[in-house]
Amino acid sequence: MSRSQRSHRPLAPAGVSDDSDSDLELDLQELDPTTTTTASPWTTTRNPGRGSRRTAGNDDRHGQIALRHLRLAGRGRSSGQSDRHNGRRPRAAGGPTDMNGDNEIDGQPRNSDLGLQSGDDEAPLLQGSSSIRRRDASREAGRMTRWIAHLPLPTFLRSSSTWRDGGSPDDHNEGTAPEHGASRTVGIGQVQSTRYPANAVSNAKYNAWNFLPLTLYNEFSFFFNLYFLLVALSQIIPALRIGYLTTYIAPLAFVLSITLGKEALDDISRRRRDAEANAEPYHVLRFDPLPPPSPGSQGPKGDQQNGSTLGPTDAPEPVSSRVRPAIVRSRDLKVGDVLRMGKDQRVPADVVILQSHPIESSVLPVDLASDPTLARHENGNDAHNAAEVDAEAGGVGETFIRTDQLDGETDWKLRLASPLTQSRQVGNLTRLRVLAAKPDRKVNEFVGTVELLHAGDPTAPAIQTSPLTIDNTAWANTVLASNATILAVVIYTGPQTRQALSTSPSRSKTGLLEYEINALSKILCVFTLALSVILVALEGFESTEERKWYVAIMLYLILFSTIIPISLRVNLDMGKTVYAWFIERDRGIQGTVVRTSTIPEDLGRIEYLLSDKTGTLTQNEMELKKIHVGTVSYANEAMDEVAAFVRHAFGPSGNAAADRSPALMTPTSVFPAPVAAASTSTATRTRREIGSRVRDIVLALALCHNVTPTAEKDGGTTVTDYQASSPDEIAIVRWTESVGLRLLHRDRTRMTLQSTDSEQVVVRVRILDVFPFTSEGKRMGMLAQFLDGLEDAAAPAPTGAGLDGAGDIWFFQKGADTVMSDIVAANDWLDEETANMAREGLRTLVVGRKKVARARYEEFSAAYQQASVALHGRDASMARVVQQYLECDLELLGVTGVEDKLQRDVKPSLELLRNAGIKIWMLTGDKVETARCVAVSAKLVARGQYVHTMARLTRPEQARDALDFLRSRTDACLLIDGDSLALCLSHCGGAFIAVAVRLPAVIACRCSPTQKAEVASLIRAHTRKRVCCIGDGGNDVSMIQAADVGVGIVGKEGRQASLAADFSILQFCHLTKLLVWHGRNSYKRSAKLAQFVMHRGLIISVCQTMFSIASRFEPNALYKVGSSPQIAGLRYATVYTMAPVFSLVLDKDVDEDVANLYPELYKELRTGRSLSYRSFLVWVLVSIYQGGMIQGLSQILVEVEGPRMVAVSFTVLIINELMMVAFEITTWHPVMIFSLLGTAAYYVGSVPFLGRYYDLEYVVTIGFVWRVAAIASIALIPPYAAKIIRRTWKPPSYRKVQGL
């Protein structure tokens, strides 16, 4: 086997020790690499470029034992990670290296027949499982017994006694089988016998059954609503009846109908948005059974009942079903449906990938309608041979997916189709069956099996079995990134998908202002009760024949019920609607949607902002911004000079320009001297030296990566695109193309580079080994042999050691400076330059190379081969070999700086929010290094600020020590990874939050959606402050719903966060205006409105108290229309004063520019001074003074009781309220003027119709006018004078900045 075929473990950290325990976690495919098949598509269809000769001492790896590499810290990934990064199929999936018939394990021969024969040497490993399938025992007991007898699963997937004892499968490792009753068997393309939930997305809070109970419970959980209800019900009792029952019930019903109507409209809007997402169309394949073959026809080999296998070398299997396409809405997808999807398409449910075919070489027809069967059953050989050709060409069922909407990670993930499903004709997919574990929230884990059943008897034991891991899945709301067509079967739907299980249910949110008003209402109720008791006490608690003294107290309580005005909720709810209208129609934040209109005031009270990174702060678009080669740095316009060096180094020169096949470049090629420079001056030599350095680092960057070029059709033209697991590598390859060196072709054995200037191939290498990047190793490298151009580019790769000709072998490596500084040769500039780039927020990569002699390479190859088959400490052994032979004294080529592009105006937005007193946390699922760089570039971490890192903590003592240190460094920024965060939350959650909330910034990396939500909930519970969470992906939904205020950004890949959020915006910079401007205005306006409404109720209640005292403590109504005092109170609170008071929702104390210029104005809102106990007490005193003056002077100057006193008192009451509104307005609006003048005119015009209550002859006299004017002046001038003096002596903050 060729060395270029080799699969490697990712590089481990330097100095990793031999850990034998790491070999205990064996993958499903490590012990059973599809060994139930003797002939798979990969046994006989070999790439001729790989060769077929093996040597036991070198490439046989002691017989290629069926063990895959162990997992590293990812644990949720398949152990074939290194293969995937290299663009190769994992060996355990049935690759050619696993199917050797002469393999040995520890020197013992292994039977070449890997089928399910009774005498197979692996029978103890492959047989026996009692809990992996769920069947109906009453109907299928006999068949299930036969299944168990032939179940080809390894022992570590069998049932666990712990589970039978009541343990949870979540408490065990991935390798444990699911509980018998929880696993599922899915027939592909068939109707399932078990009913599964619908594949519907739902962000709704209510349904038809629980809407009224939940909303009424929420409403009457507030004290003042309950108080109004009790007052209304009291009118049923004759002894307590003061007026009509309807006059008390109607206002309460009106208030509740408005509130319930708003909740219903909000929920209907959510359901409409959900309906849009659920109606997204998808292509589904429907399977119609074909008639069985005639009795005289011979079936394919291996399809017998004796369990022998079916291989591609046998006769092609007949197609069992006719395939027809169908368009199905997302919500109608069912478990077992086969989806056909393409690039940039969102995955609607949790699926297992069955097949993947590149668009340019897809076996599947492009137009489904043109070929209804999708695989012609009349000519099965065509599709069968096409599958072989596809496999031979490298089509091994690979595809990339983007998971940033699920877990926040920006790296693309490689997914593979199982060889058992990839090689099947589409019409035969119905012969497959998937066994999967129960639904789980762990997005990085999956255990399952796919089985090929007999065509004639689906209940018979499977004739082929292949394991399924996380590498074979794509979860809901991930996005296909490869230019390929995939077929996938739906496994989990709706609420059972990984994302739904990681999402907390929607909850009804109540603003902080509501709770504050509720508390003030309780105080007013106590005040009312005390006042009632005092009035009865002054009467001596005397009972009369008409009423008892305690009945008198109840009557006073009802009379004074206006102290807690029922119109308060109406005014506040209407105000919220106005605020939402302002927000949605603000041209500065176009596209903003208010989805929860009950909490706009909380936007002005935010103290903690929890933000996602990917798609929220950043665009997830990488760009190489800077390159340093030791003596000179290039950035921005200087990149043109780099392009000139590359063009000069790789372009045609002399007579070679006319040659169609110029000599290929290698690292040892002499850098051509400038044509115009005939002398050998120092400047020329220096320029030649710099040019050589630039050429070397550009060449290294163009080769050392895992990027694959793809061709796409765009408007009839072919466009080259790149795909890789990391956007950083794509950014680097795009940069090398921009400076003149294009990646033309790459497969698993070859790589070709082309000059963009001459359009000719200038570099061709053979890939010998690739060492992928991991979060532990923090570096990636590759061994490549440069070709001299004399061989045919299409020639097959050599066999044996993987070397051919005299081409030089070079080792290239790039990685983080923390690990590369010990690998490269000694230098005096690396640390300084990487620190400079880090301060600029760039993600640095150090690039080095080393020439490897042929003998040295062969020595490394043998040592690495031996380490790769070790049973204990394999990863550490392989890492030591790489360090010993390759990772030492590398030539330092340079440093690159890659920028993760930030969203528009992120830096000034974060700075403004910090100045507004908001503490910002960044919670991301991305890597630690990536989060640190983004935090620096976004200015989340100030220049020179100390960043304390808590990573890889394993013991609670370590967490407590770190927290003790942070208690003394409250100015530091905390950087913590997901594992350490989980440790802190589980062992010292309270202490961690107590320390973290004091820090100016916290960065949490590798966070799961559940952890994000838990952090938000802990901050809310610990601080009792308002927490705002913002994100754009499905992985942010739980965090958004757990926050007091959830803000969703409409992301590129979906609208899950936007739909579940309370407020939806298009860009992060819109958040500043949403909080600093709209949030501040909403809170201050609602606070002023609430106080005025309470003032209006208090003052009329004080007037009633004065009248009752003057009436010898009789509970008689002052303003009474007919027999109901409630009607007069309603008129006063509605038609005569509501419009002016409600117009306060248009008031503003400063302009928007001033609010943005002085964000400190937002900071003072955290104390709640606008509606505090102190401000409430001031308004109570003002109400008592004004009510006492109005009613007392009216009774003194006119009469104690009578229509003249009522006319003066009620008129002054209305004038007083209108003037108080005018005194409180800061910025006049035309609507305010109209409401004040209009209300005054309406009252004057209604006086002639109040003859039943007023003495109209007295109203038109001078005595009435001067009494009204005198009483109003006495009631208004002192409070207004006190306000003017206070503003002059201690002006509020907005007054200070207005004068600047």
PDB file of N, CA, C and O in Angstrom, residues 206-221 260:
ATOM      1  N   TYR A 206     -48.680  29.389  23.716  1.00  0.00           N
ATOM      2  CA  TYR A 206     -49.979  28.881  24.126  1.00  0.00           C
ATOM      3  C   TYR A 206     -50.573  28.028  23.016  1.00  0.00           C
ATOM      4  O   TYR A 206     -50.128  28.049  21.865  1.00  0.00           O
ATOM      5  N   ASN A 207     -51.606  27.273  23.411  1.00  0.00           N
ATOM      6  CA  ASN A 207     -52.453  26.608  22.441  1.00  0.00           C
ATOM      7  C   ASN A 207     -53.905  26.899  22.799  1.00  0.00           C
ATOM      8  O   ASN A 207     -54.194  27.646  23.730  1.00  0.00           O
ATOM      9  N   ALA A 208     -54.812  26.300  22.061  1.00  0.00           N
ATOM     10  CA  ALA A 208     -56.232  26.614  22.260  1.00  0.00           C
ATOM     11  C   ALA A 208     -56.739  26.202  23.633  1.00  0.00           C
ATOM     12  O   ALA A 208     -57.708  26.771  24.140  1.00  0.00           O
ATOM     13  N   TRP A 209     -56.081  25.234  24.264  1.00  0.00           N
ATOM     14  CA  TRP A 209     -56.570  24.721  25.546  1.00  0.00           C
ATOM     15  C   TRP A 209     -56.007  25.482  26.736  1.00  0.00           C
ATOM     16  O   TRP A 209     -56.680  25.637  27.753  1.00  0.00           O
ATOM     17  N   ASN A 210     -54.775  25.929  26.633  1.00  0.00           N
ATOM     18  CA  ASN A 210     -54.170  26.534  27.824  1.00  0.00           C
ATOM     19  C   ASN A 210     -54.062  28.046  27.736  1.00  0.00           C
ATOM     20  O   ASN A 210     -53.501  28.673  28.627  1.00  0.00           O
ATOM     21  N   PHE A 211     -54.564  28.658  26.655  1.00  0.00           N
ATOM     22  CA  PHE A 211     -54.407  30.101  26.522  1.00  0.00           C
ATOM     23  C   PHE A 211     -55.114  30.847  27.654  1.00  0.00           C
ATOM     24  O   PHE A 211     -54.485  31.647  28.373  1.00  0.00           O
ATOM     25  N   LEU A 212     -56.403  30.611  27.818  1.00  0.00           N
ATOM     26  CA  LEU A 212     -57.139  31.317  28.869  1.00  0.00           C
ATOM     27  C   LEU A 212     -56.628  30.985  30.269  1.00  0.00           C
ATOM     28  O   LEU A 212     -56.407  31.909  31.077  1.00  0.00           O
ATOM     29  N   PRO A 213     -56.437  29.722  30.624  1.00  0.00           N
ATOM     30  CA  PRO A 213     -55.931  29.447  31.984  1.00  0.00           C
ATOM     31  C   PRO A 213     -54.586  30.103  32.267  1.00  0.00           C
ATOM     32  O   PRO A 213     -54.405  30.699  33.335  1.00  0.00           O
ATOM     33  N   LEU A 214     -53.667  30.023  31.320  1.00  0.00           N
ATOM     34  CA  LEU A 214     -52.331  30.574  31.570  1.00  0.00           C
ATOM     35  C   LEU A 214     -52.349  32.092  31.602  1.00  0.00           C
ATOM     36  O   LEU A 214     -51.729  32.710  32.484  1.00  0.00           O
ATOM     37  N   THR A 215     -53.030  32.708  30.655  1.00  0.00           N
ATOM     38  CA  THR A 215     -53.039  34.176  30.630  1.00  0.00           C
ATOM     39  C   THR A 215     -53.780  34.744  31.834  1.00  0.00           C
ATOM     40  O   THR A 215     -53.339  35.750  32.420  1.00  0.00           O
ATOM     41  N   LEU A 216     -54.915  34.142  32.211  1.00  0.00           N
ATOM     42  CA  LEU A 216     -55.632  34.632  33.389  1.00  0.00           C
ATOM     43  C   LEU A 216     -54.810  34.432  34.656  1.00  0.00           C
ATOM     44  O   LEU A 216     -54.815  35.289  35.558  1.00  0.00           O
ATOM     45  N   TYR A 217     -54.111  33.317  34.719  1.00  0.00           N
ATOM     46  CA  TYR A 217     -53.253  33.096  35.892  1.00  0.00           C
ATOM     47  C   TYR A 217     -52.149  34.146  35.945  1.00  0.00           C
ATOM     48  O   TYR A 217     -51.849  34.690  37.027  1.00  0.00           O
ATOM     49  N   ASN A 218     -51.552  34.439  34.799  1.00  0.00           N
ATOM     50  CA  ASN A 218     -50.496  35.451  34.772  1.00  0.00           C
ATOM     51  C   ASN A 218     -51.031  36.824  35.154  1.00  0.00           C
ATOM     52  O   ASN A 218     -50.361  37.588  35.865  1.00  0.00           O
ATOM     53  N   GLU A 219     -52.248  37.142  34.706  1.00  0.00           N
ATOM     54  CA  GLU A 219     -52.801  38.450  35.004  1.00  0.00           C
ATOM     55  C   GLU A 219     -53.170  38.585  36.477  1.00  0.00           C
ATOM     56  O   GLU A 219     -52.868  39.593  37.124  1.00  0.00           O
ATOM     57  N   PHE A 220     -53.818  37.572  37.027  1.00  0.00           N
ATOM     58  CA  PHE A 220     -54.260  37.681  38.414  1.00  0.00           C
ATOM     59  C   PHE A 220     -53.161  37.315  39.416  1.00  0.00           C
ATOM     60  O   PHE A 220     -53.379  37.371  40.617  1.00  0.00           O
ATOM     61  N   SER A 221     -51.999  36.958  38.913  1.00  0.00           N
ATOM     62  CA  SER A 221     -50.855  36.807  39.814  1.00  0.00           C
ATOM     63  C   SER A 221     -50.334  38.166  40.249  1.00  0.00           C
ATOM     64  O   SER A 221     -49.587  38.259  41.222  1.00  0.00           O
ATOM     65  N   LEU A 260     -55.133  40.315  27.172  1.00  0.00           N
ATOM     66  CA  LEU A 260     -55.233  38.998  26.535  1.00  0.00           C
ATOM     67  C   LEU A 260     -55.181  39.126  25.009  1.00  0.00           C
ATOM     68  O   LEU A 260     -54.619  38.252  24.331  1.00  0.00           O
TER      69      LEU A 260
END
